[in-house]
PDB file of C-alpha atoms in Angstrom:
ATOM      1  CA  UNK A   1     -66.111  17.219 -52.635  1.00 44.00           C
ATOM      2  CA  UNK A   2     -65.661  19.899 -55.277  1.00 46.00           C
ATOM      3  CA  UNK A   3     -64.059  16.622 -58.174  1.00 48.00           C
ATOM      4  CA  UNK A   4     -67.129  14.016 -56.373  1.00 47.00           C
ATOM      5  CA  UNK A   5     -69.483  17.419 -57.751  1.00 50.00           C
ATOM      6  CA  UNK A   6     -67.526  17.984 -61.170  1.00 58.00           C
ATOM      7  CA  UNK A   7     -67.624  13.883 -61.919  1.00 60.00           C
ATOM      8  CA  UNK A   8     -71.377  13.913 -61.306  1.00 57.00           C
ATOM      9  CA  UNK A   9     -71.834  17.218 -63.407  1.00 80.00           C
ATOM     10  CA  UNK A  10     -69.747  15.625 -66.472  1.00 79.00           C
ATOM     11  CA  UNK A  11     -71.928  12.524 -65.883  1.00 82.00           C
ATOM     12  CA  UNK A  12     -75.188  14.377 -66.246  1.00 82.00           C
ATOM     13  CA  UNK A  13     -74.109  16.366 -69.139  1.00 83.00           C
ATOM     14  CA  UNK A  14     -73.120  12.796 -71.025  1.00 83.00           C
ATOM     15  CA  UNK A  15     -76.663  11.525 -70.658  1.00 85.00           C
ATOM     16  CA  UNK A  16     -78.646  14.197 -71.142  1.00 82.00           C
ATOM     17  CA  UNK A  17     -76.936  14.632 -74.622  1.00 84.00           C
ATOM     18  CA  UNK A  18     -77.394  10.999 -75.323  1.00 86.00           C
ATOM     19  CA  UNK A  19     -81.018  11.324 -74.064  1.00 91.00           C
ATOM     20  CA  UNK A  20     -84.236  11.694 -76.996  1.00 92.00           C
ATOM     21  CA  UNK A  21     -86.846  13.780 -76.320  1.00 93.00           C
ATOM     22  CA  UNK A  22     -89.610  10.879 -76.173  1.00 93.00           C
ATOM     23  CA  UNK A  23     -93.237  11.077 -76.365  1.00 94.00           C
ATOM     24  CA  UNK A  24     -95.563   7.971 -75.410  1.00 93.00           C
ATOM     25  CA  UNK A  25     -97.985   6.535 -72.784  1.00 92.00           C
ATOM     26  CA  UNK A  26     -96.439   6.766 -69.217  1.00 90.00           C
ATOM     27  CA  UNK A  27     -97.883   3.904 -67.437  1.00 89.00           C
ATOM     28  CA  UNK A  28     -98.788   6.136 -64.342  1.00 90.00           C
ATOM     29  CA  UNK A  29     -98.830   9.591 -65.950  1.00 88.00           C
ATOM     30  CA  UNK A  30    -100.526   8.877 -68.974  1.00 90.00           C
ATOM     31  CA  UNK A  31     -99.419  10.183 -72.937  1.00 92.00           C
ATOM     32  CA  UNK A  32     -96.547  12.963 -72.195  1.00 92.00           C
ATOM     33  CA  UNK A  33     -93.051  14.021 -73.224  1.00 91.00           C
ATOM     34  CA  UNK A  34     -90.364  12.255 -70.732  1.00 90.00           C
ATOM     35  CA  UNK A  35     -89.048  14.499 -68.697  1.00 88.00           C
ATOM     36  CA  UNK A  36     -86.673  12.043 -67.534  1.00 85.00           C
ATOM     37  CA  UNK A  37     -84.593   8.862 -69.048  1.00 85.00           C
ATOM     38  CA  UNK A  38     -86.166   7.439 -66.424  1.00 88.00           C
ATOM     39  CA  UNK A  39     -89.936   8.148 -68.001  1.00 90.00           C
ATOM     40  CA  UNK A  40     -88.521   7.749 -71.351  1.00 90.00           C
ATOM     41  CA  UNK A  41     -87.454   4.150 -70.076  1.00 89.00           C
ATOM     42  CA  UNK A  42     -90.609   3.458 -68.725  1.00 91.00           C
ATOM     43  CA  UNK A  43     -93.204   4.714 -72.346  1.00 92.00           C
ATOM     44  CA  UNK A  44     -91.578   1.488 -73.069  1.00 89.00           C
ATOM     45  CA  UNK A  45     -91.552   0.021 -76.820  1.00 87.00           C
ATOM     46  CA  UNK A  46     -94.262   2.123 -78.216  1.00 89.00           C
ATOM     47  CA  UNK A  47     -92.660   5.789 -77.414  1.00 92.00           C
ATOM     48  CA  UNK A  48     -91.513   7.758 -80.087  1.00 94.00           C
ATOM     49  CA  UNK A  49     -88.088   9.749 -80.398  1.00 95.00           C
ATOM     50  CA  UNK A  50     -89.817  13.122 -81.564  1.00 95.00           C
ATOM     51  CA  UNK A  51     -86.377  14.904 -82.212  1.00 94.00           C
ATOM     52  CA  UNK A  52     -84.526  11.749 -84.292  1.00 95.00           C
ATOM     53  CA  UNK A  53     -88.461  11.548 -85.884  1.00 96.00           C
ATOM     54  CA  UNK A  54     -88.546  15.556 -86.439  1.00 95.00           C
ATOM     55  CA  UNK A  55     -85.373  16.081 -87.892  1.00 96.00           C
ATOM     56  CA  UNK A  56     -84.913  12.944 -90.027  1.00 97.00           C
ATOM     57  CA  UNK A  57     -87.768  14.318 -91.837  1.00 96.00           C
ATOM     58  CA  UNK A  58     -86.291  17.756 -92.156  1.00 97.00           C
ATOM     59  CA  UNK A  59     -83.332  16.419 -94.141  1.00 96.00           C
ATOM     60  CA  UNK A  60     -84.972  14.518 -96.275  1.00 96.00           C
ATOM     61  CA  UNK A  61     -87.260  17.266 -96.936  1.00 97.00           C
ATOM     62  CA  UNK A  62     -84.294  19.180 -97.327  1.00 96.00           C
ATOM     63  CA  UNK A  63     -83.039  16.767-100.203  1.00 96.00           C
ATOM     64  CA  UNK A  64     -86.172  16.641-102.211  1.00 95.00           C
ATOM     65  CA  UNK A  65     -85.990  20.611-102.142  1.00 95.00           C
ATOM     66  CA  UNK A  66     -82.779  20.630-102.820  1.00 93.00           C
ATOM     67  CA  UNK A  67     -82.711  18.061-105.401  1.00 92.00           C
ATOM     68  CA  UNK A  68     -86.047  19.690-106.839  1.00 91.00           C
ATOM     69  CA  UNK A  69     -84.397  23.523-107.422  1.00 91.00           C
ATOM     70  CA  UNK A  70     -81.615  22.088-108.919  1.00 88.00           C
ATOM     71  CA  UNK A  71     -83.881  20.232-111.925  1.00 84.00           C
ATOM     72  CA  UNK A  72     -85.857  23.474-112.021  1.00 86.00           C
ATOM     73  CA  UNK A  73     -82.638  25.200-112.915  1.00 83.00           C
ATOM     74  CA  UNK A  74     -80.913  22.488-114.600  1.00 74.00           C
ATOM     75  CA  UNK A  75     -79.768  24.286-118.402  1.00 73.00           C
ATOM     76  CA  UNK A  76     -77.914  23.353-120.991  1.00 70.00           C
ATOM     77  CA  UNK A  77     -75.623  25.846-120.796  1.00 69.00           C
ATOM     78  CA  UNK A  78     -73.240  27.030-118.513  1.00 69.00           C
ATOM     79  CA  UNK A  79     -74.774  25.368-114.991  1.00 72.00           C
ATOM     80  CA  UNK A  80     -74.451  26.849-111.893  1.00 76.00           C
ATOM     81  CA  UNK A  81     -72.691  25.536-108.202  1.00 81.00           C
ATOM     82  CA  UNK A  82     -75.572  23.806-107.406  1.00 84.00           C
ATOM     83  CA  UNK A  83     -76.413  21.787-110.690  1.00 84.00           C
ATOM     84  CA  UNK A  84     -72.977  21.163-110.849  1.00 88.00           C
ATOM     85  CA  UNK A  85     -73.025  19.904-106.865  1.00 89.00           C
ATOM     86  CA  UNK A  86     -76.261  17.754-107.833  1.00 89.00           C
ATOM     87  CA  UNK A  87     -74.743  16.349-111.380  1.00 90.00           C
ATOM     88  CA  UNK A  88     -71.466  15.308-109.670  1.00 93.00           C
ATOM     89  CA  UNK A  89     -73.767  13.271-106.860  1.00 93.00           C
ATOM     90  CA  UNK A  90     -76.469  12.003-109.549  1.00 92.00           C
ATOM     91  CA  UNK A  91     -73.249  10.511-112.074  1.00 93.00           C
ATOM     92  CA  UNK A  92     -71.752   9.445-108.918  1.00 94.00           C
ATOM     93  CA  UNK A  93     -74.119   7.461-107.649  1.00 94.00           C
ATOM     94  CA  UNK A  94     -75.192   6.464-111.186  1.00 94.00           C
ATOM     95  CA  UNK A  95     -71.759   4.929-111.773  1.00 93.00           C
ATOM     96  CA  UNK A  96     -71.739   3.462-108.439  1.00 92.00           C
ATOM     97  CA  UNK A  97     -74.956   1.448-109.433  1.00 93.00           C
ATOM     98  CA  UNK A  98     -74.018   0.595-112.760  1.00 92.00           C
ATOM     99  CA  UNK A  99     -70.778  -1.055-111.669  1.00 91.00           C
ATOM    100  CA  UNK A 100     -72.391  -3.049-108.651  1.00 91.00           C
ATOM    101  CA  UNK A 101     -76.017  -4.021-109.708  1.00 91.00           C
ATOM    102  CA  UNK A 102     -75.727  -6.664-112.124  1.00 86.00           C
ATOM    103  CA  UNK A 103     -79.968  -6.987-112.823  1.00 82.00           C
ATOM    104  CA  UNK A 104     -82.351  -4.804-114.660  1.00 87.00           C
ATOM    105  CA  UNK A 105     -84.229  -1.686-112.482  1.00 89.00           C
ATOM    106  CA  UNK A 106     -84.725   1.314-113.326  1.00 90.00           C
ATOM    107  CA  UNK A 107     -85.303   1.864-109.149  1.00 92.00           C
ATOM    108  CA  UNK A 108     -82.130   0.879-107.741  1.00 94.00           C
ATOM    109  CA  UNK A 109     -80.307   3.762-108.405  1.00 94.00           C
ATOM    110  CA  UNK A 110     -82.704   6.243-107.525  1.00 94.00           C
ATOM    111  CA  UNK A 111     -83.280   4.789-104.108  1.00 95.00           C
ATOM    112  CA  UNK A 112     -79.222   4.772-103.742  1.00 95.00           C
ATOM    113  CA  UNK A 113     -78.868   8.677-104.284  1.00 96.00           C
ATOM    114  CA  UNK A 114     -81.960   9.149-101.679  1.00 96.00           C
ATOM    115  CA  UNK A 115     -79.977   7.018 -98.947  1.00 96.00           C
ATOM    116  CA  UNK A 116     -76.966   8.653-100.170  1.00 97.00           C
ATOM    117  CA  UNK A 117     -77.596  11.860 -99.440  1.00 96.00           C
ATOM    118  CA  UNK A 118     -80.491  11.464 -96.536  1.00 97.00           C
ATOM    119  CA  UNK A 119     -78.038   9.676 -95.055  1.00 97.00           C
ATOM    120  CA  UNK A 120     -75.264  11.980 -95.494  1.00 96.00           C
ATOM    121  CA  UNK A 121     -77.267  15.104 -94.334  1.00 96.00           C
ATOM    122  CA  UNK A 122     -78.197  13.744 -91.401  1.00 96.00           C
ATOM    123  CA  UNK A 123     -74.867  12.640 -90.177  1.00 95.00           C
ATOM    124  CA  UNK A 124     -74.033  16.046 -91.130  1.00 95.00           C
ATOM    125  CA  UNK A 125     -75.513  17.215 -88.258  1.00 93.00           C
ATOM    126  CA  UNK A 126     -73.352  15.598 -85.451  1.00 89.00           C
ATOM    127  CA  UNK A 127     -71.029  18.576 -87.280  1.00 88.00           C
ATOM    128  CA  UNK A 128     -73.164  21.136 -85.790  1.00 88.00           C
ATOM    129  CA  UNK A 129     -71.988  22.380 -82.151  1.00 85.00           C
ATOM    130  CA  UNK A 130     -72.728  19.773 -79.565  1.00 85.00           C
ATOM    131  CA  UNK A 131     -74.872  22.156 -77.142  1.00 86.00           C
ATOM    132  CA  UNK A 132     -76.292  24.395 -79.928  1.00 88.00           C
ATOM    133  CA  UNK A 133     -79.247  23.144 -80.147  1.00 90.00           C
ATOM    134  CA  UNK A 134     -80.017  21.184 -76.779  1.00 88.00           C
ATOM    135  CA  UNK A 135     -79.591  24.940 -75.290  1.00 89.00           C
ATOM    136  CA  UNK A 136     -81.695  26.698 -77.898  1.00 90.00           C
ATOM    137  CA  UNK A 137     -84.359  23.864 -77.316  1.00 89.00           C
ATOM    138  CA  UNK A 138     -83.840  24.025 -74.007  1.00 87.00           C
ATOM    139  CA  UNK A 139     -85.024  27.930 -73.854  1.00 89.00           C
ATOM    140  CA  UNK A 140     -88.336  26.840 -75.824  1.00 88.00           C
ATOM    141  CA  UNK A 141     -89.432  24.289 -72.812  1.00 86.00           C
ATOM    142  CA  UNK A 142     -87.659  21.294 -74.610  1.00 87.00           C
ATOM    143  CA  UNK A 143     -85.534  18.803 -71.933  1.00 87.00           C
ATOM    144  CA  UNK A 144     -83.772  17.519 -74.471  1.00 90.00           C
ATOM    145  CA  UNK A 145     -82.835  17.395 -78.285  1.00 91.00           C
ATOM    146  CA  UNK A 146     -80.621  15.070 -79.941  1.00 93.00           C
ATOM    147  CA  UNK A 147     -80.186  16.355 -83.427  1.00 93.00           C
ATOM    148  CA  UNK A 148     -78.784  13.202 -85.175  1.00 94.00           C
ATOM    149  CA  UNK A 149     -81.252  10.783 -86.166  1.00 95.00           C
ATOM    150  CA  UNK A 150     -78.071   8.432 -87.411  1.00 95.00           C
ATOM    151  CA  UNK A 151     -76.707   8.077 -83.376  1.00 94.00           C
ATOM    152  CA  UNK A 152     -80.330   6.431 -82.638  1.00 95.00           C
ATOM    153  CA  UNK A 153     -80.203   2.901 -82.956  1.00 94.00           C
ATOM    154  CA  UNK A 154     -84.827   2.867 -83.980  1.00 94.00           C
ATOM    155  CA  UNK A 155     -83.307   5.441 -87.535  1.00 95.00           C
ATOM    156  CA  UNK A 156     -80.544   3.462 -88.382  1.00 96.00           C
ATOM    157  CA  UNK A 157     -82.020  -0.144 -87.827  1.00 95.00           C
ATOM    158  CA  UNK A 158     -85.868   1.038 -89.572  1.00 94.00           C
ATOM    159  CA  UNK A 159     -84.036   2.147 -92.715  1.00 95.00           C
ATOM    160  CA  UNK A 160     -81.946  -0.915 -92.372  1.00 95.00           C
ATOM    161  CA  UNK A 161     -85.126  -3.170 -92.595  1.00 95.00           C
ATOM    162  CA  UNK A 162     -86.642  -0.947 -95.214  1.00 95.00           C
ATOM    163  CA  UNK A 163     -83.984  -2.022 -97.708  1.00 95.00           C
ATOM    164  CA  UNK A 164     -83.840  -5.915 -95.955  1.00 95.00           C
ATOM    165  CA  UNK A 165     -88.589  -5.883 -96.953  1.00 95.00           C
ATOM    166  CA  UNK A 166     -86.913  -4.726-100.693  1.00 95.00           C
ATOM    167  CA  UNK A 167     -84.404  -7.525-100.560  1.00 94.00           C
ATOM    168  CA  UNK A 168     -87.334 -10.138 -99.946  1.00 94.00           C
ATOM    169  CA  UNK A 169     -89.416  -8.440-102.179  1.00 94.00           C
ATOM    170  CA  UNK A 170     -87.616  -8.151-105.168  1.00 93.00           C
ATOM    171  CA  UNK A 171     -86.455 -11.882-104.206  1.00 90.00           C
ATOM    172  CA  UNK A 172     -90.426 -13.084-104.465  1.00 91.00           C
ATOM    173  CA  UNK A 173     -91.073 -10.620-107.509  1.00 91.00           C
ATOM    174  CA  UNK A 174     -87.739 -11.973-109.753  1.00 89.00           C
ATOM    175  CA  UNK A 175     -87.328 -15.691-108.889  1.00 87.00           C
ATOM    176  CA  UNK A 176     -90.694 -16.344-107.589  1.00 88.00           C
ATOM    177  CA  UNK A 177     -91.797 -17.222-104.106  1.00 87.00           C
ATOM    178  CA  UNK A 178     -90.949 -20.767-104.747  1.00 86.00           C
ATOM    179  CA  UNK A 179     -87.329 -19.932-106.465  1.00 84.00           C
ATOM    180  CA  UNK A 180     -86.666 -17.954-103.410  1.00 84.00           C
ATOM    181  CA  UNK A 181     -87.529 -20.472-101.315  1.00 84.00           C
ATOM    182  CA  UNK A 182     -86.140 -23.007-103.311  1.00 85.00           C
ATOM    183  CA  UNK A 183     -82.509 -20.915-102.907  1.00 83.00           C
ATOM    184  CA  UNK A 184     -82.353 -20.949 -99.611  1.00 80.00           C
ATOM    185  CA  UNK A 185     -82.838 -24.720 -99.015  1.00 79.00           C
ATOM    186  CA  UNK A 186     -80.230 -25.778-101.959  1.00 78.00           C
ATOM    187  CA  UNK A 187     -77.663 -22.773-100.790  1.00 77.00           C
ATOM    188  CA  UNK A 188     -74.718 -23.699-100.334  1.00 76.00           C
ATOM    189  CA  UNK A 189     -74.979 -27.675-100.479  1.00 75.00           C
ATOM    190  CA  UNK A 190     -77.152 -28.098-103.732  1.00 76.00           C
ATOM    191  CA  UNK A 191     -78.772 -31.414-102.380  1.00 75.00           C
ATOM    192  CA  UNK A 192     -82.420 -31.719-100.795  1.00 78.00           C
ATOM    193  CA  UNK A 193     -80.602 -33.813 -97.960  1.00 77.00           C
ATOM    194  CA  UNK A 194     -79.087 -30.645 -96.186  1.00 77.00           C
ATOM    195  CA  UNK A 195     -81.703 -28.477 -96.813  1.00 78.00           C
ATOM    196  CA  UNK A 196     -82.534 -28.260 -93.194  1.00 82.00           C
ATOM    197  CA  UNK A 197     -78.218 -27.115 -92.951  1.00 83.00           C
ATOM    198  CA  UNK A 198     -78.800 -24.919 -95.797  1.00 79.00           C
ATOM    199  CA  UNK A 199     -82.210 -23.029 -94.489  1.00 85.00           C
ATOM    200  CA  UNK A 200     -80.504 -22.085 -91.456  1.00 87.00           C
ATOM    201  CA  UNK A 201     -77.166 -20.550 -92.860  1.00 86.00           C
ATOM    202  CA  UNK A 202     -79.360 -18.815 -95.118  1.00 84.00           C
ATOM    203  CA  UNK A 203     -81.931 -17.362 -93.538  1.00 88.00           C
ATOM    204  CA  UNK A 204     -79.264 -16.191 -90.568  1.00 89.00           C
ATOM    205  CA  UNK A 205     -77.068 -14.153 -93.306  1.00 87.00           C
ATOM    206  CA  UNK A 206     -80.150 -13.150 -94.643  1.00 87.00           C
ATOM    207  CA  UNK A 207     -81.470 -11.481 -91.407  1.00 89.00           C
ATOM    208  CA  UNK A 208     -78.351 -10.588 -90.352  1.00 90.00           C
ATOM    209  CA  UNK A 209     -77.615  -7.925 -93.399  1.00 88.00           C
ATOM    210  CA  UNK A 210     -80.415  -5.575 -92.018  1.00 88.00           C
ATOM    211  CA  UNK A 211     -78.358  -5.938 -88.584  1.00 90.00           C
ATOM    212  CA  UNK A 212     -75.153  -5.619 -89.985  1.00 92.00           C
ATOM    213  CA  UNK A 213     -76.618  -2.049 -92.019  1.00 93.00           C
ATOM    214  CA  UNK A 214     -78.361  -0.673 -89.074  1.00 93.00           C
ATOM    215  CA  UNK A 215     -75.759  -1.521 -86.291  1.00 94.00           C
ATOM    216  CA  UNK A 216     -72.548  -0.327 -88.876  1.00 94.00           C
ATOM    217  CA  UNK A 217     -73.733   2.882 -89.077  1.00 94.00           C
ATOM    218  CA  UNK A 218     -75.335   3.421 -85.919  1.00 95.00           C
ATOM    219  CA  UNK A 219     -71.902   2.644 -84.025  1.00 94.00           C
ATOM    220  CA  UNK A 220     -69.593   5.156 -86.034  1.00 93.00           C
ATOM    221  CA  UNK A 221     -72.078   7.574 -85.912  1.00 93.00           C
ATOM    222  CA  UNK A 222     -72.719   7.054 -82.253  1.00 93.00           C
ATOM    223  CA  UNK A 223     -69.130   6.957 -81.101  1.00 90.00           C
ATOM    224  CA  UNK A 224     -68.704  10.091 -82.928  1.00 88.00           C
ATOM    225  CA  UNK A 225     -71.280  11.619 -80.769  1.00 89.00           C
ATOM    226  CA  UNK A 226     -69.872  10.499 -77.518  1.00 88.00           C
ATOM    227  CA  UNK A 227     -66.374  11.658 -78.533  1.00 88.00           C
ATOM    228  CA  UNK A 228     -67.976  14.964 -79.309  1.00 87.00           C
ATOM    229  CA  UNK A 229     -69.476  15.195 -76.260  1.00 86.00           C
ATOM    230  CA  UNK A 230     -66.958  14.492 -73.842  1.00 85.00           C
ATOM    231  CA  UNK A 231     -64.631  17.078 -75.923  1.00 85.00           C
ATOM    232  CA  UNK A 232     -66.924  19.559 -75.312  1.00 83.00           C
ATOM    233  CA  UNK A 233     -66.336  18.517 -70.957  1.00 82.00           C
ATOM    234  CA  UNK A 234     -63.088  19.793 -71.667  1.00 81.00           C
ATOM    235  CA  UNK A 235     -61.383  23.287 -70.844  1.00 79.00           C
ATOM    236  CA  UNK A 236     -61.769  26.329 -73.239  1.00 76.00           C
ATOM    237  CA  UNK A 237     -58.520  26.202 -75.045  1.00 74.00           C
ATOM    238  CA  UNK A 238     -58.655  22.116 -75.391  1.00 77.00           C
ATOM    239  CA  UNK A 239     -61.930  22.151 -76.976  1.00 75.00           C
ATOM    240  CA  UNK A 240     -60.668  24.246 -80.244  1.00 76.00           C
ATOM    241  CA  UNK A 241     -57.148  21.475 -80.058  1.00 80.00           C
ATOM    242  CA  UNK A 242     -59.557  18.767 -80.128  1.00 81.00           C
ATOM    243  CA  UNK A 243     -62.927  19.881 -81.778  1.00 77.00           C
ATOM    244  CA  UNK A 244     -61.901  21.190 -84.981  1.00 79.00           C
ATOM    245  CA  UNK A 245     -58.970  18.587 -85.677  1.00 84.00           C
ATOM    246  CA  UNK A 246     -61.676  15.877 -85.150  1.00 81.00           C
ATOM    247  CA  UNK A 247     -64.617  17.383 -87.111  1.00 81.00           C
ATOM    248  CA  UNK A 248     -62.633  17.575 -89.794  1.00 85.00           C
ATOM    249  CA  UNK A 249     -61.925  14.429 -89.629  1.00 85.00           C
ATOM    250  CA  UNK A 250     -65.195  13.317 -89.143  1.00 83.00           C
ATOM    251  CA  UNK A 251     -66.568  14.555 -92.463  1.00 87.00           C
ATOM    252  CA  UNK A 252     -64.910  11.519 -93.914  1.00 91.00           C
ATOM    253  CA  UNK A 253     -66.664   9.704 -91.636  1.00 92.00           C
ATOM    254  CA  UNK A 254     -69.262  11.212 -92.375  1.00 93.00           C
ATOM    255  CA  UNK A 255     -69.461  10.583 -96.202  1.00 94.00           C
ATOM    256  CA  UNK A 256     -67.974   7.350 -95.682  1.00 95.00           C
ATOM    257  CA  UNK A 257     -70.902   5.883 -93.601  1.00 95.00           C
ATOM    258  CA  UNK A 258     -73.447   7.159 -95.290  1.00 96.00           C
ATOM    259  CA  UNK A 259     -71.251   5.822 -99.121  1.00 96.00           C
ATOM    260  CA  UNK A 260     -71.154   2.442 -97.143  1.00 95.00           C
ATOM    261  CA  UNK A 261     -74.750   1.775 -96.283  1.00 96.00           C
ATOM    262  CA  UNK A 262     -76.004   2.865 -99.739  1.00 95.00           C
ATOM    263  CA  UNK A 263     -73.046   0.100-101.340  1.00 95.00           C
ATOM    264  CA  UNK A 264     -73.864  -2.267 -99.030  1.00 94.00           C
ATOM    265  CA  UNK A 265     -78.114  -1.882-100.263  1.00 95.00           C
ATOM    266  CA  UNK A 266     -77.121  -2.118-103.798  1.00 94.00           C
ATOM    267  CA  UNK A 267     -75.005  -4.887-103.384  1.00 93.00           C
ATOM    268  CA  UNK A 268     -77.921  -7.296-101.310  1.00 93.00           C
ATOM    269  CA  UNK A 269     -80.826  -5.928-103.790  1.00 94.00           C
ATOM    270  CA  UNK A 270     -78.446  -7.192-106.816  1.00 92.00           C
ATOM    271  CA  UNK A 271     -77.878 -10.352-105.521  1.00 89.00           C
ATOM    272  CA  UNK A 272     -82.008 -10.325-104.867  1.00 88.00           C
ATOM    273  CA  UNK A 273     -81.940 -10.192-108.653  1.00 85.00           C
ATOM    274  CA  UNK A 274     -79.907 -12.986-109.321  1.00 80.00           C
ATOM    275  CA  UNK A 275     -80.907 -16.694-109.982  1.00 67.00           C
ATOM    276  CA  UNK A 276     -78.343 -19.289-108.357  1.00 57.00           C
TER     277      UNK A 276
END
């Protein structure tokens, strides 16, 4: 009885760490907060994850302030941790750019440092204590709180079609709607005859680099989470064995996924560029 009590306990802690705090129009109870998965399943599309909404914002508020101190201090002479910190990202990310974008925009690299590091703070989160903040919200009247906008699948995959509207974009805006189109009906079999062939390889790898972005980092981060979670189900003295040995492991993961989905948005905007 007592292990049937402890299994459902464990399973109850698992989901309501994996649960959002949603907000949306309850089809009997009208607009609320879920107080349930149940509820939260039931908003439907429309609902909104307040917490993975709330806090992606923070970081990349955090950035721009960040980012913004560090130009207000910038000076030529002997610079400081944090202009050296920012420099070493900015040249990073600069050299990064210049080495995989083959076209001519000036607004390629900027928008790689933003995903770089909005990215990377808020997978720096999952670093933070897994019932930290779920208790401390849960004290203020709060259900739930999930503090990593990366382990929701509605982050990951929005900023993954973000950069796939650039891709067609800058597609239309360099080769012209009709050179775009043109591309993917002579790609790869350069005769009209195939075109048919052609349009759908195309336009599947072309949606399927948004899905690809989204769902990459979404799974690491995710499984991260869940690992995390079910370390934290363990006894005292196994959680510091397991916890700090895979935390530190996990800020290469970290930096990794977040370096990955920023490569990966250079690469597909510089082959929007190019003219086949």
């Amino acid at each position: 009885m007592a292990a049937a009590d402890n299994e459902i306990s464990a399973i109850y802690y698992i989901q309501h760490h994996l649960q959002n705090l949603t907000f949306g129009h309850h089809p009997e109870l009208g607009w609320k907060v879920a107080s349930s998965s149940t509820e939260a399943v039931e908003m439907g599309f429309w609902a909104i994850h307040l917490d993975t909404m709330g806090w992606s914002i923070a970081m990349g508020a955090l950035f721009l302030w960040v980012f913004h101190k560090a130009g207000r201090m910038a000076t030529t002479g002997v610079p400081g941790g944090l202009q050296n910190a920012v420099e070493m990202v900015v040249e990073f990310i600069e050299n990064l750019t210049r080495s995989t974008f083959h076209g001519k925009n000036p607004s390629i690299a900027p928008l790689a440092l933003t995903l770089f590091m909005w990215i990377l703070l808020m997978n720096s989160l999952k670093l933070i204590p897994v019932d930290y903040f779920p208790e401390l919200f849960g004290r203020l009247g709060f259900e739930y709180m999930k503090i990593v906008p990366t382990t929701d699948i509605n982050a990951t995959l929005g900023m993954a079609i973000g950069v796939f509207l650039l891709i067609i974009y800058y597609s239309c805006k360099v080769k012209g709607v009709g050179g775009f189109a043109k591309e993917l009906a002579l790609t790869p079999f350069n005769t009209w005859l195939l075109a048919p062939f052609n349009l759908i390889l195309e336009i599947v790898g072309l949606l399927v680099k948004p899905i690809s972005l989204g769902f990459r980092l979404f799974g690491a981060m995710f499984a991260g989470e869940v690992i995390f979670i079910l370390i934290a189900l363990l006894p005292f003295w196994a959680i510091w064995a397991l916890d700090v040995p895979w935390a530190i492991f996990h800020i290469l993961v970290v930096t990794l996924q977040a370096f990955i989905f920023a490569t990966l948005s250079i690469v597909y905007l510089s082959a929007a560029h190019e003219h086949h």
